[in-house]
Amino acid sequence: MWSVHDDAGERTHPSPEALVLREFGGHRSASLFPTRSKHANYFDPAQGPGMRRAYQDNGEGMNQPRTNPPHEDQRVLMSLIAGLPKVELHMHIEGSLEPELMFTIAARNAVSLKYESVEAVREAYRFGNLQSFLSIYYEACSVLLHEQDFYDLTLAYLQRAHAQHVVHTEIFFDPQCHTQRGVAFATVLSGIRRALVEGERAFGITSRLIMCILRHLSAEAAVDILEQAQLYREHIIAVGLDSYEIGHPPAQFVNVFERARQHGFLTVAHAGEEGPADYIWQALNLLRVSRIDHGVRCMDDEALVGELVKRQVPLTVCPLSNVKLGVFPRLEEHNLREMLHRGLCVTVNSDDPAYFGGYIAENFVAAQQALHLTASEIYHLSMNAIQAAFLPAAEKQALLDQAAAVYHQEIAS
Ligand code: ADE
Ligand code: ZN
C-alpha cells in the first residue's frame, strides 16, 4: 500500500519538489471543479523556475501551508481530484437516497413521510451523533419496497459516481433493514444487482457488494441473514458490520463472522468511528477483517497504530461523515492527514452521501481544503483505495497505471 511519511520519504514517486505546473485543458464533468486558468504556471523564487510546491516541511514530518499562490495551487489540486480514477470502498447504498428520490418513491408506493417537502427533509439532517443520524436513515428506508426502488436508488448513485470519475465501487447494503419490514432479500439484491449490471454496461463502473450485519440486532438475526446471503454467494464478496457502534462490540459477532469466512465471504467491519480503539482490535483479531471501516479512533492507541501500519490494514475513512456525526468538531481537526503521515493505509469515502453533504469528490475537495492536502497526498490516498479494493491484482495494476498517468499529466514535470 502507498502511504506518505514525509516529502523526503516518497522519492520513489514524483516528489513535491519535482512537481511542475503544466498547462492543460480538457473538459471536467463535475461543475464542482473550476476550469484550469491559462495562467496556472507561476514562478516561485523560493523553488526555482516553474517549480511548484504547495506545502513546506516544518521539520517534524508534517507540512504546513505555504502562503504563496494558493489560488493557483487550488486549481491544479481540484483538477487532479476531478481527473483521478476513483475507487470507493465505503458507501451505504441506502445512504445515497436523495430526498427528491425519497419523495418520488414514497409517492408511487403510497408511503407517507413525516416531512412536508424536500427542504424539510434536508432541514432535519442536523445530526449530533451516529444515533441521531441512524434513526432518520432507517426511517427513510421505509419507502423502499419493490425491486424497481432498489434499482432506481442504485442507478442514481452510479450516475453521480460516474460524473465524479468513480471507476470501481464496493457498495454496502443493509438487508435486515428491509427484511424486517417484509421486503424479501431477493427483491433487494435483484434491484441493486440489475443497476450494477447496467452501471457497468453504461458507465464501465465495476463493483462489488458487501452485505452489512446490523450490530444492534442479535447474533441470531445475523446468522439468519447470513444464511440468506449464502444463497447469493457469487454476488456478494464480503460481510460487514454496521449500525450503532457503542455498546455493540465486534466480539458479539465472532461466531457469525467465523461462519461467514467458512462460506467464503471476506469480512470488514465498522470500528473506531465513535467506538473505542479496542473495537478495532476486536475487529482485527476476532472478526479477522480485511479492512476497517472508519477506524479513526485507532490514533488513541499507539500499539494499534503500529499493528495497522505493519499489516497495512486499509482504513476506509469518511471525512464529511465524521464531521456531520460529531466525531470531529471541524474538518480542520480531522486526523486523516496525520494518519496518512503515520504510514496507515487510509482511503477517502463518502459513507452516506445523500445525508452528509457530498459524494466522494466532495469528500476529497473538502479534506484537501481543510487539511491542505498536497497533490502527492491526494494521489497516495487514491492509490491506497485501489490497492485496498477487492479486485484481482491485474485490475488493480491497470487502475494504478491510470492513476499514475493522470497524476503525471496533471502535475508532474
Ligand atoms: N450505517 C450507515 N451509515 C453508517 C455509519 N456511518 N456508521 C454505522 N452504520 C452506518
Ligand atoms: Zn459506514
Short mmCIF file of C-alpha atoms and ligand atoms in Angstrom, two decimals:
data_model
loop_
_atom_site.label_atom_id
_atom_site.label_comp_id
_atom_site.label_asym_id
_atom_site.label_seq_id
_atom_site.Cartn_x
_atom_site.Cartn_y
_atom_site.Cartn_z
CA MET A 1 0.00 0.00 0.00
CA TRP A 2 1.11 3.55 -0.53
CA SER A 3 1.44 5.85 2.37
CA VAL A 4 3.14 9.18 2.87
CA HIS A 5 5.65 9.67 5.64
CA ASP A 6 7.13 12.97 4.63
CA ASP A 7 8.28 14.64 1.49
CA ALA A 8 11.75 13.16 1.76
CA GLY A 9 10.35 9.65 2.15
CA GLU A 10 8.45 9.47 -1.10
CA ARG A 11 11.22 9.71 -3.63
CA THR A 12 10.13 6.55 -5.41
CA HIS A 13 7.11 8.56 -6.61
CA PRO A 14 7.08 12.04 -8.08
CA SER A 15 8.07 14.22 -5.16
CA PRO A 16 6.55 17.62 -4.50
CA GLU A 17 9.97 19.08 -5.28
CA ALA A 18 9.62 17.68 -8.78
CA LEU A 19 6.13 18.99 -9.33
CA VAL A 20 5.98 21.48 -12.14
CA LEU A 21 2.82 23.16 -13.26
CA ARG A 22 1.75 22.42 -16.76
CA GLU A 23 -0.87 23.92 -18.95
CA PHE A 24 -3.67 21.50 -19.54
CA GLY A 25 -7.24 21.85 -20.60
CA GLY A 26 -9.92 19.33 -21.16
CA HIS A 27 -13.47 19.09 -20.06
CA ARG A 28 -14.22 18.21 -16.46
CA SER A 29 -17.52 16.51 -15.86
CA ALA A 30 -18.36 17.88 -12.41
CA SER A 31 -19.23 21.55 -12.07
CA LEU A 32 -17.62 21.33 -8.66
CA PHE A 33 -14.26 21.72 -10.31
CA PRO A 34 -13.11 25.04 -11.72
CA THR A 35 -11.64 25.13 -15.20
CA ARG A 36 -7.86 25.50 -15.14
CA SER A 37 -6.62 29.01 -15.62
CA LYS A 38 -4.48 29.85 -18.64
CA HIS A 39 -2.13 31.39 -16.10
CA ALA A 40 -1.62 28.38 -13.94
CA ASN A 41 2.17 28.37 -14.27
CA TYR A 42 3.97 30.64 -11.92
CA PHE A 43 7.46 31.26 -10.80
CA ASP A 44 8.19 30.76 -7.15
CA PRO A 45 11.58 32.31 -6.38
CA ALA A 46 11.98 30.01 -3.42
CA GLN A 47 11.68 26.91 -5.57
CA GLY A 48 13.21 27.91 -8.89
CA PRO A 49 11.66 28.48 -12.31
CA GLY A 50 8.45 26.62 -12.86
CA MET A 51 8.73 24.68 -9.62
CA ARG A 52 5.64 24.32 -7.56
CA ARG A 53 5.43 23.15 -4.02
CA ALA A 54 2.19 23.71 -2.19
CA TYR A 55 3.37 23.00 1.32
CA GLN A 56 6.70 23.17 3.06
CA ASP A 57 8.10 20.78 5.61
CA ASN A 58 8.20 22.16 9.15
CA GLY A 59 10.97 19.74 10.03
CA GLU A 60 8.66 17.46 12.00
CA GLY A 61 7.36 15.34 9.18
CA MET A 62 4.10 17.29 8.92
CA ASN A 63 3.81 20.03 6.36
CA GLN A 64 2.46 23.47 6.98
CA PRO A 65 0.54 25.51 4.43
CA ARG A 66 2.60 27.94 2.38
CA THR A 67 1.33 31.39 1.76
CA ASN A 68 2.20 31.87 -1.92
CA PRO A 69 -0.12 31.47 -4.92
CA PRO A 70 -2.82 29.38 -3.17
CA HIS A 71 -5.42 30.24 -5.79
CA GLU A 72 -3.26 28.69 -8.50
CA ASP A 73 -2.49 25.65 -6.38
CA GLN A 74 -6.17 25.11 -5.74
CA ARG A 75 -6.99 24.95 -9.43
CA VAL A 76 -4.37 22.28 -10.00
CA LEU A 77 -5.44 20.29 -6.98
CA MET A 78 -9.12 20.46 -7.92
CA SER A 79 -8.28 19.35 -11.42
CA LEU A 80 -6.25 16.46 -10.05
CA ILE A 81 -9.13 15.39 -7.80
CA ALA A 82 -11.53 15.55 -10.74
CA GLY A 83 -9.24 13.62 -13.05
CA LEU A 84 -8.04 10.78 -10.85
CA PRO A 85 -9.84 7.45 -11.35
CA LYS A 86 -11.61 6.87 -8.04
CA VAL A 87 -12.32 3.73 -6.10
CA GLU A 88 -14.95 3.97 -3.38
CA LEU A 89 -14.84 1.37 -0.61
CA HIS A 90 -17.29 2.69 1.97
CA MET A 91 -20.71 3.77 0.73
CA HIS A 92 -24.06 2.53 2.07
CA ILE A 93 -26.48 2.34 -0.85
CA GLU A 94 -29.39 3.26 1.46
CA GLY A 95 -27.36 6.33 2.44
CA SER A 96 -27.38 7.55 -1.16
CA LEU A 97 -31.17 8.07 -1.13
CA GLU A 98 -31.50 11.74 -2.04
CA PRO A 99 -34.62 13.49 -0.65
CA GLU A 100 -36.01 14.05 -4.18
CA LEU A 101 -35.90 10.33 -4.96
CA MET A 102 -37.24 9.57 -1.49
CA PHE A 103 -40.35 11.63 -2.30
CA THR A 104 -40.73 10.13 -5.79
CA ILE A 105 -40.59 6.57 -4.48
CA ALA A 106 -42.78 7.37 -1.46
CA ALA A 107 -45.46 8.79 -3.78
CA ARG A 108 -45.54 5.82 -6.14
CA ASN A 109 -45.59 3.37 -3.21
CA ALA A 110 -48.17 5.40 -1.26
CA VAL A 111 -45.88 5.60 1.74
CA SER A 112 -46.44 8.69 3.86
CA LEU A 113 -43.39 10.58 5.05
CA LYS A 114 -43.34 12.69 8.16
CA TYR A 115 -41.74 15.52 6.18
CA GLU A 116 -43.70 18.02 4.10
CA SER A 117 -41.05 18.68 1.50
CA VAL A 118 -37.56 18.00 0.24
CA GLU A 119 -36.43 21.15 2.05
CA ALA A 120 -37.94 19.91 5.31
CA VAL A 121 -36.06 16.64 4.93
CA ARG A 122 -32.78 18.46 4.38
CA GLU A 123 -33.56 20.69 7.33
CA ALA A 124 -33.83 17.57 9.51
CA TYR A 125 -30.32 16.48 8.56
CA ARG A 126 -28.63 18.01 11.56
CA PHE A 127 -27.12 15.14 13.41
CA GLY A 128 -25.30 15.30 16.70
CA ASN A 129 -24.07 11.74 16.59
CA LEU A 130 -24.41 8.37 14.87
CA GLN A 131 -27.61 7.53 16.74
CA SER A 132 -29.50 10.65 15.65
CA PHE A 133 -28.47 10.00 12.03
CA LEU A 134 -29.35 6.30 12.01
CA SER A 135 -32.88 6.84 13.27
CA ILE A 136 -33.59 9.11 10.27
CA TYR A 137 -31.70 6.78 7.89
CA TYR A 138 -33.73 3.71 8.94
CA GLU A 139 -36.97 5.66 8.75
CA ALA A 140 -36.20 6.84 5.20
CA CYS A 141 -35.62 3.23 4.14
CA SER A 142 -39.34 2.60 4.67
CA VAL A 143 -40.08 3.97 1.18
CA LEU A 144 -38.05 1.17 -0.45
CA LEU A 145 -40.43 -1.68 -1.17
CA HIS A 146 -40.02 -3.01 -4.68
CA GLU A 147 -37.23 -4.26 -6.90
CA GLN A 148 -37.55 -1.12 -9.03
CA ASP A 149 -36.96 1.06 -5.95
CA PHE A 150 -33.62 -0.59 -5.26
CA TYR A 151 -32.75 -0.35 -8.94
CA ASP A 152 -33.54 3.38 -9.09
CA LEU A 153 -31.64 4.03 -5.87
CA THR A 154 -28.53 2.22 -7.08
CA LEU A 155 -28.59 3.62 -10.60
CA ALA A 156 -28.88 7.17 -9.23
CA TYR A 157 -25.76 6.59 -7.13
CA LEU A 158 -23.87 5.14 -10.11
CA GLN A 159 -24.78 8.14 -12.29
CA ARG A 160 -23.37 10.51 -9.69
CA ALA A 161 -20.34 8.32 -9.12
CA HIS A 162 -19.66 8.22 -12.85
CA ALA A 163 -19.81 12.02 -13.04
CA GLN A 164 -17.06 12.08 -10.42
CA HIS A 165 -14.94 9.55 -12.24
CA VAL A 166 -15.53 6.63 -9.90
CA VAL A 167 -14.33 3.57 -11.81
CA HIS A 168 -14.88 0.92 -9.15
CA THR A 169 -17.18 0.89 -6.14
CA GLU A 170 -17.72 -1.56 -3.28
CA ILE A 171 -21.22 -0.97 -2.01
CA PHE A 172 -22.67 -1.80 1.41
CA PHE A 173 -26.29 -2.80 1.72
CA ASP A 174 -28.32 -3.44 4.90
CA PRO A 175 -30.76 -6.26 4.05
CA GLN A 176 -32.04 -6.61 7.64
CA CYS A 177 -33.35 -3.08 7.41
CA HIS A 178 -35.64 -4.32 4.61
CA THR A 179 -36.38 -7.94 5.53
CA GLN A 180 -37.60 -6.70 8.95
CA ARG A 181 -40.27 -4.73 7.04
CA GLY A 182 -41.29 -7.73 4.96
CA VAL A 183 -39.24 -6.95 1.83
CA ALA A 184 -37.59 -10.12 0.55
CA PHE A 185 -33.81 -10.41 0.42
CA ALA A 186 -34.14 -11.42 -3.23
CA THR A 187 -36.06 -8.22 -4.04
CA VAL A 188 -33.36 -6.03 -2.52
CA LEU A 189 -30.49 -7.88 -4.14
CA SER A 190 -32.13 -8.16 -7.54
CA GLY A 191 -32.81 -4.41 -7.81
CA ILE A 192 -29.31 -3.47 -6.71
CA ARG A 193 -27.68 -6.05 -8.98
CA ARG A 194 -29.71 -5.06 -12.04
CA ALA A 195 -28.48 -1.48 -11.60
CA LEU A 196 -24.88 -2.60 -11.09
CA VAL A 197 -25.00 -4.56 -14.33
CA GLU A 198 -26.47 -1.52 -16.08
CA GLY A 199 -23.85 0.74 -14.45
CA GLU A 200 -21.05 -1.40 -15.80
CA ARG A 201 -22.62 -1.51 -19.27
CA ALA A 202 -23.40 2.20 -19.47
CA PHE A 203 -20.52 3.71 -17.47
CA GLY A 204 -17.90 0.99 -17.23
CA ILE A 205 -18.05 1.12 -13.42
CA THR A 206 -17.07 -2.19 -11.85
CA SER A 207 -18.47 -3.09 -8.46
CA ARG A 208 -18.66 -5.47 -5.54
CA LEU A 209 -21.39 -5.89 -2.94
CA ILE A 210 -20.82 -6.08 0.80
CA MET A 211 -23.71 -7.24 2.97
CA CYS A 212 -23.70 -5.48 6.32
CA ILE A 213 -24.99 -7.04 9.50
CA LEU A 214 -26.83 -4.63 11.79
CA ARG A 215 -24.94 -4.85 15.08
CA HIS A 216 -27.84 -3.52 17.19
CA LEU A 217 -29.78 -6.67 16.30
CA SER A 218 -28.97 -10.09 17.75
CA ALA A 219 -26.29 -12.55 16.71
CA GLU A 220 -29.13 -14.99 15.88
CA ALA A 221 -30.65 -12.46 13.48
CA ALA A 222 -27.18 -12.04 11.97
CA VAL A 223 -26.87 -15.78 11.37
CA ASP A 224 -30.29 -15.78 9.75
CA ILE A 225 -29.40 -13.04 7.25
CA LEU A 226 -26.03 -14.68 6.59
CA GLU A 227 -27.77 -17.90 5.59
CA GLN A 228 -29.92 -15.93 3.15
CA ALA A 229 -26.82 -14.22 1.75
CA GLN A 230 -25.18 -17.60 1.28
CA LEU A 231 -27.78 -18.38 -1.40
CA TYR A 232 -26.35 -15.48 -3.43
CA ARG A 233 -22.71 -16.07 -2.56
CA GLU A 234 -21.46 -15.34 -6.09
CA HIS A 235 -22.95 -11.83 -5.97
CA ILE A 236 -21.70 -10.80 -2.51
CA ILE A 237 -17.97 -10.50 -1.91
CA ALA A 238 -17.90 -9.71 1.79
CA VAL A 239 -19.83 -9.41 5.02
CA GLY A 240 -19.59 -6.20 7.06
CA LEU A 241 -20.81 -4.87 10.40
CA ASP A 242 -22.54 -1.52 10.79
CA SER A 243 -25.18 0.47 12.74
CA TYR A 244 -25.00 1.79 16.35
CA GLU A 245 -21.43 1.08 17.42
CA ILE A 246 -21.12 1.91 21.11
CA GLY A 247 -22.37 -0.95 23.27
CA HIS A 248 -22.28 -3.39 20.34
CA PRO A 249 -18.67 -4.61 20.21
CA PRO A 250 -17.39 -6.79 17.38
CA ALA A 251 -16.82 -9.61 19.89
CA GLN A 252 -20.59 -10.25 19.90
CA PHE A 253 -20.36 -11.42 16.30
CA VAL A 254 -17.33 -13.73 16.40
CA ASN A 255 -19.30 -16.86 15.54
CA VAL A 256 -21.24 -15.17 12.74
CA PHE A 257 -18.08 -13.87 11.13
CA GLU A 258 -16.38 -17.25 11.54
CA ARG A 259 -19.30 -18.80 9.70
CA ALA A 260 -19.16 -16.07 7.03
CA ARG A 261 -15.50 -16.84 6.38
CA GLN A 262 -16.30 -20.55 6.18
CA HIS A 263 -18.87 -19.70 3.50
CA GLY A 264 -16.08 -17.93 1.60
CA PHE A 265 -17.02 -14.31 2.31
CA LEU A 266 -14.34 -11.76 3.04
CA THR A 267 -15.04 -9.67 6.13
CA VAL A 268 -14.93 -5.97 7.02
CA ALA A 269 -16.34 -4.06 10.00
CA HIS A 270 -17.18 -0.53 11.08
CA ALA A 271 -14.97 0.03 14.10
CA GLY A 272 -13.47 3.05 15.81
CA GLU A 273 -15.97 5.50 14.30
CA GLU A 274 -17.50 6.53 17.64
CA GLY A 275 -16.41 3.40 19.49
CA PRO A 276 -13.05 2.90 21.18
CA ALA A 277 -9.78 1.65 19.72
CA ASP A 278 -10.43 -1.66 21.45
CA TYR A 279 -13.27 -2.33 18.99
CA ILE A 280 -10.70 -2.07 16.20
CA TRP A 281 -8.52 -4.66 17.93
CA GLN A 282 -11.58 -6.91 18.23
CA ALA A 283 -12.45 -6.49 14.55
CA LEU A 284 -8.88 -7.37 13.57
CA ASN A 285 -8.24 -10.24 15.95
CA LEU A 286 -11.69 -11.74 16.47
CA LEU A 287 -13.50 -10.99 13.22
CA ARG A 288 -10.29 -11.22 11.15
CA VAL A 289 -11.40 -8.41 8.86
CA SER A 290 -9.60 -7.41 5.66
CA ARG A 291 -10.42 -3.71 6.14
CA ILE A 292 -11.60 -1.47 8.96
CA ASP A 293 -14.43 0.95 8.11
CA HIS A 294 -13.69 4.38 9.63
CA GLY A 295 -11.06 3.38 12.22
CA VAL A 296 -10.20 6.99 13.05
CA ARG A 297 -10.09 6.22 16.79
CA CYS A 298 -7.04 4.00 16.21
CA MET A 299 -4.96 7.08 16.84
CA ASP A 300 -5.81 6.79 20.56
CA ASP A 301 -3.71 3.61 20.77
CA GLU A 302 -0.07 3.67 19.70
CA ALA A 303 0.27 -0.13 19.67
CA LEU A 304 -2.78 -0.38 17.43
CA VAL A 305 -1.38 2.18 15.00
CA GLY A 306 1.83 0.14 14.88
CA GLU A 307 -0.11 -3.04 14.12
CA LEU A 308 -2.27 -1.40 11.43
CA VAL A 309 0.81 0.09 9.79
CA LYS A 310 2.74 -3.18 9.96
CA ARG A 311 -0.13 -5.16 8.43
CA GLN A 312 -1.14 -2.29 6.13
CA VAL A 313 -4.79 -2.84 7.02
CA PRO A 314 -6.85 -0.42 4.92
CA LEU A 315 -8.99 2.11 6.80
CA THR A 316 -11.98 3.46 4.88
CA VAL A 317 -12.19 6.98 6.26
CA CYS A 318 -15.21 9.22 5.57
CA PRO A 319 -14.29 12.86 6.31
CA LEU A 320 -17.63 14.63 5.78
CA SER A 321 -19.49 11.90 7.65
CA ASN A 322 -17.18 12.26 10.64
CA VAL A 323 -17.92 15.97 10.91
CA LYS A 324 -21.68 15.58 10.37
CA LEU A 325 -21.82 12.96 13.11
CA GLY A 326 -19.65 14.91 15.53
CA VAL A 327 -16.68 12.54 15.50
CA PHE A 328 -14.57 15.65 14.81
CA PRO A 329 -15.93 19.12 15.56
CA ARG A 330 -14.48 20.58 12.35
CA LEU A 331 -12.88 19.10 9.27
CA GLU A 332 -9.75 21.11 10.06
CA GLU A 333 -9.38 18.91 13.14
CA HIS A 334 -9.75 15.62 11.27
CA ASN A 335 -6.84 13.22 11.68
CA LEU A 336 -6.84 11.93 8.07
CA ARG A 337 -3.62 13.64 7.12
CA GLU A 338 -1.88 12.65 10.31
CA MET A 339 -2.95 9.04 9.74
CA LEU A 340 -1.51 9.15 6.25
CA HIS A 341 1.76 10.52 7.58
CA ARG A 342 1.91 7.79 10.21
CA GLY A 343 2.01 5.27 7.37
CA LEU A 344 -1.56 4.00 7.75
CA CYS A 345 -3.31 2.83 4.61
CA VAL A 346 -6.10 5.41 4.66
CA THR A 347 -8.66 5.96 1.91
CA VAL A 348 -11.33 8.63 1.32
CA ASN A 349 -15.01 7.68 1.02
CA SER A 350 -18.49 9.17 1.26
CA ASP A 351 -20.33 6.80 3.69
CA ASP A 352 -23.90 8.13 3.26
CA PRO A 353 -23.52 10.82 0.60
CA ALA A 354 -27.14 11.96 0.48
CA TYR A 355 -27.03 12.75 4.20
CA PHE A 356 -23.54 14.09 4.73
CA GLY A 357 -23.24 16.76 2.06
CA GLY A 358 -21.25 15.07 -0.61
CA TYR A 359 -20.12 12.15 -2.70
CA ILE A 360 -16.52 11.00 -2.96
CA ALA A 361 -15.21 14.01 -4.87
CA GLU A 362 -16.74 16.46 -2.40
CA ASN A 363 -15.03 14.49 0.36
CA PHE A 364 -11.67 14.83 -1.39
CA VAL A 365 -12.22 18.52 -2.07
CA ALA A 366 -13.34 19.34 1.47
CA ALA A 367 -10.49 17.34 3.00
CA GLN A 368 -7.98 18.96 0.68
CA GLN A 369 -9.16 22.42 1.62
CA ALA A 370 -9.46 21.85 5.36
CA LEU A 371 -6.24 19.88 5.77
CA HIS A 372 -4.21 21.47 2.94
CA LEU A 373 -3.61 18.11 1.31
CA THR A 374 -0.88 18.22 -1.32
CA ALA A 375 -1.12 16.71 -4.78
CA SER A 376 1.10 13.89 -3.64
CA GLU A 377 -1.13 13.14 -0.67
CA ILE A 378 -4.27 13.11 -2.83
CA TYR A 379 -2.56 10.74 -5.23
CA HIS A 380 -1.48 8.43 -2.41
CA LEU A 381 -4.99 8.35 -0.96
CA SER A 382 -6.29 7.32 -4.38
CA MET A 383 -3.64 4.64 -4.79
CA ASN A 384 -4.40 3.28 -1.33
CA ALA A 385 -8.04 2.80 -2.34
CA ILE A 386 -7.04 0.93 -5.49
CA GLN A 387 -4.71 -1.33 -3.52
CA ALA A 388 -7.35 -1.94 -0.85
CA ALA A 389 -10.10 -2.93 -3.31
CA PHE A 390 -11.39 -6.49 -3.54
CA LEU A 391 -10.13 -6.75 -7.11
CA PRO A 392 -7.69 -9.11 -8.82
CA ALA A 393 -4.08 -7.89 -8.94
CA ALA A 394 -4.14 -7.26 -12.69
CA GLU A 395 -7.20 -5.00 -12.42
CA LYS A 396 -5.59 -3.08 -9.57
CA GLN A 397 -2.44 -2.63 -11.62
CA ALA A 398 -4.44 -1.28 -14.56
CA LEU A 399 -6.09 1.28 -12.26
CA LEU A 400 -2.77 2.19 -10.65
CA ASP A 401 -1.35 2.79 -14.13
CA GLN A 402 -4.35 5.00 -14.99
CA ALA A 403 -3.92 6.99 -11.78
CA ALA A 404 -0.20 7.44 -12.41
CA ALA A 405 -0.88 8.67 -15.94
CA VAL A 406 -3.39 11.24 -14.66
CA TYR A 407 -1.05 12.37 -11.88
CA HIS A 408 1.83 12.85 -14.31
CA GLN A 409 -0.35 14.58 -16.87
CA GLU A 410 -1.82 16.97 -14.35
CA ILE A 411 1.09 17.61 -12.05
CA ALA A 412 4.49 16.11 -12.68
CA SER A 413 7.19 17.63 -14.81
N1 ADE B 1 -24.96 2.73 8.53
C1 ADE B 1 -25.00 3.69 7.60
N2 ADE B 1 -24.05 4.60 7.85
C2 ADE B 1 -23.39 4.20 8.97
C3 ADE B 1 -22.31 4.71 9.72
N3 ADE B 1 -21.68 5.85 9.39
N4 ADE B 1 -21.92 4.04 10.81
C4 ADE B 1 -22.52 2.90 11.17
N5 ADE B 1 -23.54 2.37 10.49
C5 ADE B 1 -23.97 3.02 9.39
ZN ZN B 2 -20.43 3.50 7.09
#
